[in-house]
PDB file of C-alpha atoms in Angstrom:
ATOM      1  CA  MET A  25      93.732 102.589 128.501  1.00 41.00           C
ATOM      2  CA  ALA A  26      95.017 104.978 131.182  1.00 43.00           C
ATOM      3  CA  PRO A  27      98.418 104.129 132.742  1.00 45.00           C
ATOM      4  CA  LEU A  28      98.387 102.535 136.164  1.00 44.00           C
ATOM      5  CA  PRO A  29      99.312 104.787 139.124  1.00 44.00           C
ATOM      6  CA  ASP A  30     102.993 104.753 140.041  1.00 46.00           C
ATOM      7  CA  PRO A  31     103.525 102.396 143.027  1.00 44.00           C
ATOM      8  CA  ASP A  32     105.623 105.147 144.663  1.00 44.00           C
ATOM      9  CA  LEU A  33     102.380 107.050 145.289  1.00 41.00           C
ATOM     10  CA  LEU A  34     101.443 104.298 147.740  1.00 39.00           C
ATOM     11  CA  ARG A  35     104.663 104.196 149.753  1.00 43.00           C
ATOM     12  CA  PRO A  36     105.051 105.984 153.110  1.00 41.00           C
ATOM     13  CA  GLU A  37     108.701 106.752 152.285  1.00 39.00           C
ATOM     14  CA  SER A  38     107.454 108.879 149.372  1.00 39.00           C
ATOM     15  CA  SER A  39     105.891 111.296 151.821  1.00 44.00           C
ATOM     16  CA  LEU A  40     108.001 114.341 150.909  1.00 57.00           C
ATOM     17  CA  PRO A  41     105.527 116.850 149.393  1.00 71.00           C
ATOM     18  CA  GLY A  42     107.756 117.814 146.463  1.00 76.00           C
ATOM     19  CA  ARG A  43     108.209 114.282 145.201  1.00 85.00           C
ATOM     20  CA  ARG A  44     104.591 113.293 145.654  1.00 85.00           C
ATOM     21  CA  LEU A  45     103.351 116.458 143.949  1.00 90.00           C
ATOM     22  CA  SER A  46     105.719 115.968 141.010  1.00 92.00           C
ATOM     23  CA  GLU A  47     104.528 112.393 140.535  1.00 92.00           C
ATOM     24  CA  LEU A  48     100.910 113.512 140.531  1.00 92.00           C
ATOM     25  CA  ALA A  49     101.515 116.278 137.971  1.00 93.00           C
ATOM     26  CA  GLU A  50     103.525 114.080 135.615  1.00 93.00           C
ATOM     27  CA  GLN A  51     101.045 111.210 135.675  1.00 92.00           C
ATOM     28  CA  ALA A  52      98.082 113.554 135.174  1.00 92.00           C
ATOM     29  CA  VAL A  53      99.680 114.942 132.008  1.00 92.00           C
ATOM     30  CA  ARG A  54     100.361 111.470 130.640  1.00 91.00           C
ATOM     31  CA  CYS A  55      96.770 110.334 131.063  1.00 89.00           C
ATOM     32  CA  THR A  56      94.979 113.524 129.938  1.00 88.00           C
ATOM     33  CA  PRO A  57      94.615 114.060 126.171  1.00 86.00           C
ATOM     34  CA  ALA A  58      95.482 117.548 124.852  1.00 86.00           C
ATOM     35  CA  CYS A  59      97.118 118.491 128.186  1.00 91.00           C
ATOM     36  CA  CYS A  60     100.399 120.354 127.656  1.00 92.00           C
ATOM     37  CA  GLY A  61     101.426 120.572 131.324  1.00 94.00           C
ATOM     38  CA  ALA A  62     100.266 120.459 134.928  1.00 95.00           C
ATOM     39  CA  SER A  63     100.880 121.980 138.320  1.00 95.00           C
ATOM     40  CA  THR A  64     100.099 120.708 141.806  1.00 94.00           C
ATOM     41  CA  THR A  65      99.963 122.298 145.249  1.00 93.00           C
ATOM     42  CA  VAL A  66      99.239 121.151 148.786  1.00 90.00           C
ATOM     43  CA  SER A  67      98.261 123.218 151.811  1.00 87.00           C
ATOM     44  CA  ASP A  68      97.132 122.604 155.373  1.00 82.00           C
ATOM     45  CA  GLY A  69      96.034 126.198 155.900  1.00 74.00           C
ATOM     46  CA  GLY A  70      99.462 127.336 157.106  1.00 73.00           C
ATOM     47  CA  ASP A  71     102.078 129.559 155.469  1.00 73.00           C
ATOM     48  CA  GLU A  72     103.773 126.750 153.544  1.00 77.00           C
ATOM     49  CA  HIS A  73     102.368 125.963 150.096  1.00 84.00           C
ATOM     50  CA  PRO A  74     104.614 123.400 148.321  1.00 89.00           C
ATOM     51  CA  ILE A  75     104.170 123.279 144.553  1.00 90.00           C
ATOM     52  CA  ALA A  76     105.342 121.178 141.616  1.00 93.00           C
ATOM     53  CA  VAL A  77     105.149 121.816 137.863  1.00 94.00           C
ATOM     54  CA  THR A  78     105.909 119.728 134.801  1.00 94.00           C
ATOM     55  CA  HIS A  79     107.613 122.637 133.013  1.00 93.00           C
ATOM     56  CA  PRO A  80     109.556 125.600 134.481  1.00 93.00           C
ATOM     57  CA  ASP A  81     107.387 128.121 132.611  1.00 90.00           C
ATOM     58  CA  LEU A  82     104.371 126.995 134.639  1.00 94.00           C
ATOM     59  CA  ALA A  83     105.974 127.872 137.992  1.00 94.00           C
ATOM     60  CA  GLY A  84     105.242 131.559 137.467  1.00 94.00           C
ATOM     61  CA  LEU A  85     101.576 130.821 136.771  1.00 95.00           C
ATOM     62  CA  VAL A  86     101.289 129.160 140.182  1.00 95.00           C
ATOM     63  CA  SER A  87     103.352 131.755 142.042  1.00 94.00           C
ATOM     64  CA  VAL A  88     101.356 134.722 140.766  1.00 95.00           C
ATOM     65  CA  GLN A  89      98.158 133.111 142.058  1.00 94.00           C
ATOM     66  CA  LEU A  90      99.572 132.301 145.487  1.00 93.00           C
ATOM     67  CA  ARG A  91     100.991 135.813 145.876  1.00 93.00           C
ATOM     68  CA  SER A  92      97.850 137.636 144.779  1.00 93.00           C
ATOM     69  CA  GLY A  93      95.238 135.171 146.045  1.00 93.00           C
ATOM     70  CA  ASP A  94      93.578 135.536 142.647  1.00 95.00           C
ATOM     71  CA  GLY A  95      93.297 132.788 140.046  1.00 95.00           C
ATOM     72  CA  PRO A  96      91.838 129.339 139.453  1.00 96.00           C
ATOM     73  CA  ILE A  97      93.841 127.730 142.271  1.00 95.00           C
ATOM     74  CA  PRO A  98      92.616 130.086 145.053  1.00 95.00           C
ATOM     75  CA  ALA A  99      89.112 129.958 143.556  1.00 95.00           C
ATOM     76  CA  ALA A 100      89.066 126.146 143.526  1.00 95.00           C
ATOM     77  CA  GLU A 101      90.432 125.982 147.083  1.00 93.00           C
ATOM     78  CA  GLU A 102      87.715 128.347 148.283  1.00 92.00           C
ATOM     79  CA  ARG A 103      84.853 126.672 146.397  1.00 92.00           C
ATOM     80  CA  GLY A 104      85.996 123.103 146.902  1.00 92.00           C
ATOM     81  CA  ALA A 105      84.962 122.444 143.311  1.00 93.00           C
ATOM     82  CA  PRO A 106      86.696 122.459 139.906  1.00 93.00           C
ATOM     83  CA  VAL A 107      87.362 125.838 138.285  1.00 94.00           C
ATOM     84  CA  ASP A 108      88.030 125.986 134.565  1.00 92.00           C
ATOM     85  CA  ALA A 109      88.747 128.525 131.845  1.00 93.00           C
ATOM     86  CA  GLU A 110      87.945 127.241 128.375  1.00 93.00           C
ATOM     87  CA  ASP A 111      89.591 130.186 126.602  1.00 94.00           C
ATOM     88  CA  LEU A 112      91.797 132.595 128.531  1.00 94.00           C
ATOM     89  CA  LEU A 113      91.911 134.926 125.536  1.00 92.00           C
ATOM     90  CA  ARG A 114      88.223 135.718 126.139  1.00 92.00           C
ATOM     91  CA  ASP A 115      88.073 135.095 129.907  1.00 92.00           C
ATOM     92  CA  GLU A 116      88.353 138.360 131.836  1.00 90.00           C
ATOM     93  CA  ARG A 117      88.883 136.824 135.287  1.00 93.00           C
ATOM     94  CA  TRP A 118      92.249 136.930 137.099  1.00 95.00           C
ATOM     95  CA  PRO A 119      94.022 139.643 135.015  1.00 95.00           C
ATOM     96  CA  ALA A 120      97.588 139.000 136.246  1.00 95.00           C
ATOM     97  CA  TYR A 121      97.316 135.237 135.881  1.00 95.00           C
ATOM     98  CA  ARG A 122      95.546 135.528 132.523  1.00 95.00           C
ATOM     99  CA  ALA A 123      98.246 137.797 131.057  1.00 94.00           C
ATOM    100  CA  MET A 124     101.055 135.512 132.191  1.00 95.00           C
ATOM    101  CA  ALA A 125      99.260 132.394 130.912  1.00 94.00           C
ATOM    102  CA  LEU A 126      98.673 133.875 127.464  1.00 95.00           C
ATOM    103  CA  ASP A 127     102.303 135.017 127.316  1.00 93.00           C
ATOM    104  CA  ALA A 128     103.296 131.378 127.947  1.00 92.00           C
ATOM    105  CA  GLY A 129     100.989 130.174 125.182  1.00 93.00           C
ATOM    106  CA  VAL A 130      98.390 128.674 127.551  1.00 94.00           C
ATOM    107  CA  ARG A 131      94.833 129.105 126.283  1.00 94.00           C
ATOM    108  CA  SER A 132      92.830 126.840 128.623  1.00 94.00           C
ATOM    109  CA  CYS A 133      93.112 125.361 132.105  1.00 94.00           C
ATOM    110  CA  VAL A 134      91.173 123.540 134.779  1.00 94.00           C
ATOM    111  CA  THR A 135      91.972 123.240 138.486  1.00 95.00           C
ATOM    112  CA  LEU A 136      90.726 120.256 140.473  1.00 95.00           C
ATOM    113  CA  PRO A 137      90.719 120.598 144.294  1.00 95.00           C
ATOM    114  CA  PHE A 138      90.941 117.633 146.666  1.00 94.00           C
ATOM    115  CA  GLN A 139      90.122 118.376 150.308  1.00 91.00           C
ATOM    116  CA  ARG A 140      90.551 115.744 152.980  1.00 87.00           C
ATOM    117  CA  GLY A 141      91.795 115.488 156.563  1.00 83.00           C
ATOM    118  CA  GLY A 142      92.628 119.187 156.839  1.00 85.00           C
ATOM    119  CA  LEU A 143      94.667 119.156 153.615  1.00 88.00           C
ATOM    120  CA  THR A 144      93.865 120.737 150.262  1.00 91.00           C
ATOM    121  CA  VAL A 145      95.608 119.417 147.158  1.00 93.00           C
ATOM    122  CA  THR A 146      95.112 121.096 143.792  1.00 94.00           C
ATOM    123  CA  LEU A 147      95.840 119.714 140.341  1.00 95.00           C
ATOM    124  CA  THR A 148      95.819 122.195 137.457  1.00 95.00           C
ATOM    125  CA  LEU A 149      95.902 121.007 133.851  1.00 95.00           C
ATOM    126  CA  PHE A 150      96.889 123.365 131.030  1.00 96.00           C
ATOM    127  CA  GLY A 151      96.110 123.302 127.294  1.00 93.00           C
ATOM    128  CA  PHE A 152      97.582 125.131 124.308  1.00 93.00           C
ATOM    129  CA  ARG A 153      94.201 125.197 122.568  1.00 92.00           C
ATOM    130  CA  PRO A 154      90.886 126.664 123.811  1.00 90.00           C
ATOM    131  CA  GLY A 155      88.402 124.085 125.040  1.00 85.00           C
ATOM    132  CA  ALA A 156      91.024 121.340 124.781  1.00 79.00           C
ATOM    133  CA  LEU A 157      90.458 119.791 128.213  1.00 83.00           C
ATOM    134  CA  ASP A 158      87.412 117.510 128.239  1.00 72.00           C
ATOM    135  CA  ASP A 159      85.943 117.305 131.759  1.00 71.00           C
ATOM    136  CA  PRO A 160      89.036 115.921 133.552  1.00 66.00           C
ATOM    137  CA  GLY A 161      86.982 115.872 136.740  1.00 64.00           C
ATOM    138  CA  ARG A 162      85.469 112.612 135.524  1.00 68.00           C
ATOM    139  CA  GLY A 163      88.621 110.987 134.180  1.00 77.00           C
ATOM    140  CA  PRO A 164      91.934 109.517 135.332  1.00 88.00           C
ATOM    141  CA  ALA A 165      93.188 112.890 136.618  1.00 88.00           C
ATOM    142  CA  GLN A 166      90.429 112.904 139.230  1.00 88.00           C
ATOM    143  CA  ALA A 167      91.331 109.381 140.328  1.00 88.00           C
ATOM    144  CA  LEU A 168      95.030 110.248 140.537  1.00 90.00           C
ATOM    145  CA  GLY A 169      94.262 113.329 142.626  1.00 88.00           C
ATOM    146  CA  ASP A 170      92.063 111.340 144.979  1.00 88.00           C
ATOM    147  CA  LEU A 171      94.792 108.729 145.397  1.00 87.00           C
ATOM    148  CA  ALA A 172      97.542 111.279 146.009  1.00 87.00           C
ATOM    149  CA  THR A 173      95.444 113.201 148.560  1.00 86.00           C
ATOM    150  CA  THR A 174      94.605 110.005 150.423  1.00 87.00           C
ATOM    151  CA  SER A 175      98.315 109.199 150.493  1.00 83.00           C
ATOM    152  CA  PHE A 176      99.179 112.673 151.816  1.00 83.00           C
ATOM    153  CA  VAL A 177      96.656 112.312 154.636  1.00 81.00           C
ATOM    154  CA  ARG A 178      97.806 108.775 155.423  1.00 83.00           C
ATOM    155  CA  ASP A 179     101.456 109.832 155.580  1.00 75.00           C
ATOM    156  CA  ARG A 180     100.556 112.808 157.767  1.00 72.00           C
ATOM    157  CA  HIS A 181      98.825 110.478 160.218  1.00 67.00           C
ATOM    158  CA  TYR A 182     101.766 108.056 159.983  1.00 62.00           C
ATOM    159  CA  ARG A 183     104.262 110.792 160.918  1.00 65.00           C
ATOM    160  CA  ALA A 184     102.013 111.950 163.765  1.00 65.00           C
ATOM    161  CA  VAL A 185     101.926 108.409 165.169  1.00 61.00           C
ATOM    162  CA  LEU A 186     105.717 108.137 164.919  1.00 64.00           C
ATOM    163  CA  THR A 187     106.088 111.431 166.784  1.00 67.00           C
ATOM    164  CA  GLU A 188     103.696 110.241 169.484  1.00 63.00           C
ATOM    165  CA  LEU A 189     105.562 106.954 169.827  1.00 62.00           C
ATOM    166  CA  ASP A 190     108.866 108.799 170.098  1.00 64.00           C
ATOM    167  CA  GLN A 191     107.458 111.030 172.827  1.00 63.00           C
ATOM    168  CA  LEU A 192     106.085 108.004 174.651  1.00 64.00           C
ATOM    169  CA  SER A 193     109.426 106.218 174.384  1.00 64.00           C
ATOM    170  CA  THR A 194     111.193 109.274 175.789  1.00 66.00           C
ATOM    171  CA  ALA A 195     108.680 109.470 178.640  1.00 61.00           C
ATOM    172  CA  LEU A 196     109.201 105.794 179.485  1.00 62.00           C
ATOM    173  CA  ARG A 197     112.991 106.204 179.483  1.00 69.00           C
ATOM    174  CA  THR A 198     112.911 109.262 181.741  1.00 73.00           C
ATOM    175  CA  ARG A 199     110.134 108.137 184.097  1.00 81.00           C
ATOM    176  CA  PRO A 200     112.440 106.226 186.510  1.00 84.00           C
ATOM    177  CA  VAL A 201     114.699 109.284 186.872  1.00 86.00           C
ATOM    178  CA  VAL A 202     111.715 111.571 187.465  1.00 85.00           C
ATOM    179  CA  ASP A 203     110.395 109.141 190.078  1.00 84.00           C
ATOM    180  CA  GLN A 204     113.776 109.129 191.834  1.00 87.00           C
ATOM    181  CA  ALA A 205     113.929 112.923 191.846  1.00 86.00           C
ATOM    182  CA  THR A 206     110.371 113.084 193.179  1.00 86.00           C
ATOM    183  CA  GLY A 207     111.397 110.770 196.008  1.00 88.00           C
ATOM    184  CA  ILE A 208     114.361 112.983 196.872  1.00 86.00           C
ATOM    185  CA  VAL A 209     112.144 116.086 197.003  1.00 86.00           C
ATOM    186  CA  MET A 210     109.647 114.197 199.173  1.00 86.00           C
ATOM    187  CA  HIS A 211     112.459 113.285 201.561  1.00 82.00           C
ATOM    188  CA  VAL A 212     113.905 116.816 201.721  1.00 81.00           C
ATOM    189  CA  LEU A 213     110.566 118.563 202.149  1.00 83.00           C
ATOM    190  CA  GLY A 214     108.614 115.885 203.946  1.00 84.00           C
ATOM    191  CA  CYS A 215     105.801 116.282 201.423  1.00 86.00           C
ATOM    192  CA  ASP A 216     103.639 113.979 199.326  1.00 87.00           C
ATOM    193  CA  ALA A 217     104.366 112.886 195.748  1.00 86.00           C
ATOM    194  CA  ASP A 218     102.048 115.404 194.075  1.00 87.00           C
ATOM    195  CA  THR A 219     103.688 118.329 195.877  1.00 86.00           C
ATOM    196  CA  ALA A 220     107.169 117.030 195.090  1.00 85.00           C
ATOM    197  CA  PHE A 221     106.336 116.633 191.404  1.00 87.00           C
ATOM    198  CA  GLY A 222     104.894 120.160 191.367  1.00 86.00           C
ATOM    199  CA  VAL A 223     108.212 121.472 192.698  1.00 85.00           C
ATOM    200  CA  LEU A 224     110.080 119.719 189.888  1.00 85.00           C
ATOM    201  CA  ARG A 225     107.737 121.219 187.323  1.00 87.00           C
ATOM    202  CA  ARG A 226     108.218 124.725 188.724  1.00 86.00           C
ATOM    203  CA  ILE A 227     111.997 124.320 188.548  1.00 83.00           C
ATOM    204  CA  SER A 228     111.638 123.172 184.947  1.00 84.00           C
ATOM    205  CA  GLN A 229     109.466 126.152 184.020  1.00 86.00           C
ATOM    206  CA  THR A 230     111.498 128.830 185.818  1.00 83.00           C
ATOM    207  CA  THR A 231     114.833 127.581 184.452  1.00 83.00           C
ATOM    208  CA  ASN A 232     113.494 126.763 180.963  1.00 87.00           C
ATOM    209  CA  ARG A 233     114.899 123.233 181.188  1.00 85.00           C
ATOM    210  CA  LYS A 234     113.252 119.928 180.369  1.00 84.00           C
ATOM    211  CA  LEU A 235     111.718 118.129 183.333  1.00 81.00           C
ATOM    212  CA  ALA A 236     113.882 115.074 182.644  1.00 84.00           C
ATOM    213  CA  ASP A 237     117.053 117.222 182.752  1.00 84.00           C
ATOM    214  CA  VAL A 238     116.011 118.811 186.055  1.00 83.00           C
ATOM    215  CA  ALA A 239     115.289 115.382 187.510  1.00 85.00           C
ATOM    216  CA  ALA A 240     118.620 113.943 186.319  1.00 85.00           C
ATOM    217  CA  ALA A 241     120.565 116.825 187.881  1.00 83.00           C
ATOM    218  CA  LEU A 242     118.691 116.437 191.156  1.00 82.00           C
ATOM    219  CA  VAL A 243     119.337 112.690 191.261  1.00 84.00           C
ATOM    220  CA  GLU A 244     123.025 113.234 190.528  1.00 81.00           C
ATOM    221  CA  THR A 245     123.424 115.622 193.490  1.00 77.00           C
ATOM    222  CA  ARG A 246     120.933 113.754 195.682  1.00 73.00           C
ATOM    223  CA  GLY A 247     119.446 117.170 196.439  1.00 65.00           C
ATOM    224  CA  ARG A 248     122.497 118.323 198.351  1.00 66.00           C
ATOM    225  CA  GLY A 249     122.826 122.095 198.441  1.00 59.00           C
ATOM    226  CA  LEU A 250     119.307 122.605 197.096  1.00 61.00           C
ATOM    227  CA  GLU A 251     117.351 122.274 200.317  1.00 58.00           C
ATOM    228  CA  ARG A 252     116.658 126.001 200.694  1.00 62.00           C
ATOM    229  CA  GLU A 253     115.619 126.411 197.059  1.00 63.00           C
ATOM    230  CA  LEU A 254     113.299 123.380 197.243  1.00 66.00           C
ATOM    231  CA  VAL A 255     111.658 124.706 200.397  1.00 60.00           C
ATOM    232  CA  SER A 256     111.041 128.108 198.778  1.00 60.00           C
ATOM    233  CA  LEU A 257     109.502 126.497 195.678  1.00 57.00           C
ATOM    234  CA  ALA A 258     107.189 124.359 197.785  1.00 57.00           C
ATOM    235  CA  ARG A 259     105.510 127.382 199.368  1.00 56.00           C
TER     236      ARG A 259
END
């Protein structure tokens, strides 16, 4: 019977890519017969490509693929389907990766891609013997990869919501000050609220300062000494 997934895979606080990737790789090895090691990666299409491996010797096998764009990981990411090599001694694909794998004693491998919510997670399983990995795409490794990818996407959404809430909280805290500053500009210029707010925004943009900071400074001085500058910005 396959081991149950680690509960940490389900926790939002386990959202750091390195930890989550390591957990996925380690559990995949434990539940896959004849697997001698595993590597995992995650990418959102940007420059960062966090990886995790179950043995230091496997790090080079991942790095050479990411540098060259050639190997089972890039191929699986592009195809969106598993890519396997039953015997790297006879497989002529990916020369640089193949040479390094054979030097490390790896004879077979399979890479499973998991694409969801703009993220691509890969799980690569390695074997010392040719043909040692029996269709992991239908076994526990597939389920673990699905679970980990779902957790990555969930945590990404969770962090996005927290960021949005933080921005909203900041906006609510600064709104009274911005309203006061708008009122001062309206009084100095004899203009409406939209025009006054536009003046504040132009000051913010031209001085490269946050709108809330501009408003706070204006409220503190009550607009004294800034009448000429406000008039010029309103034109």
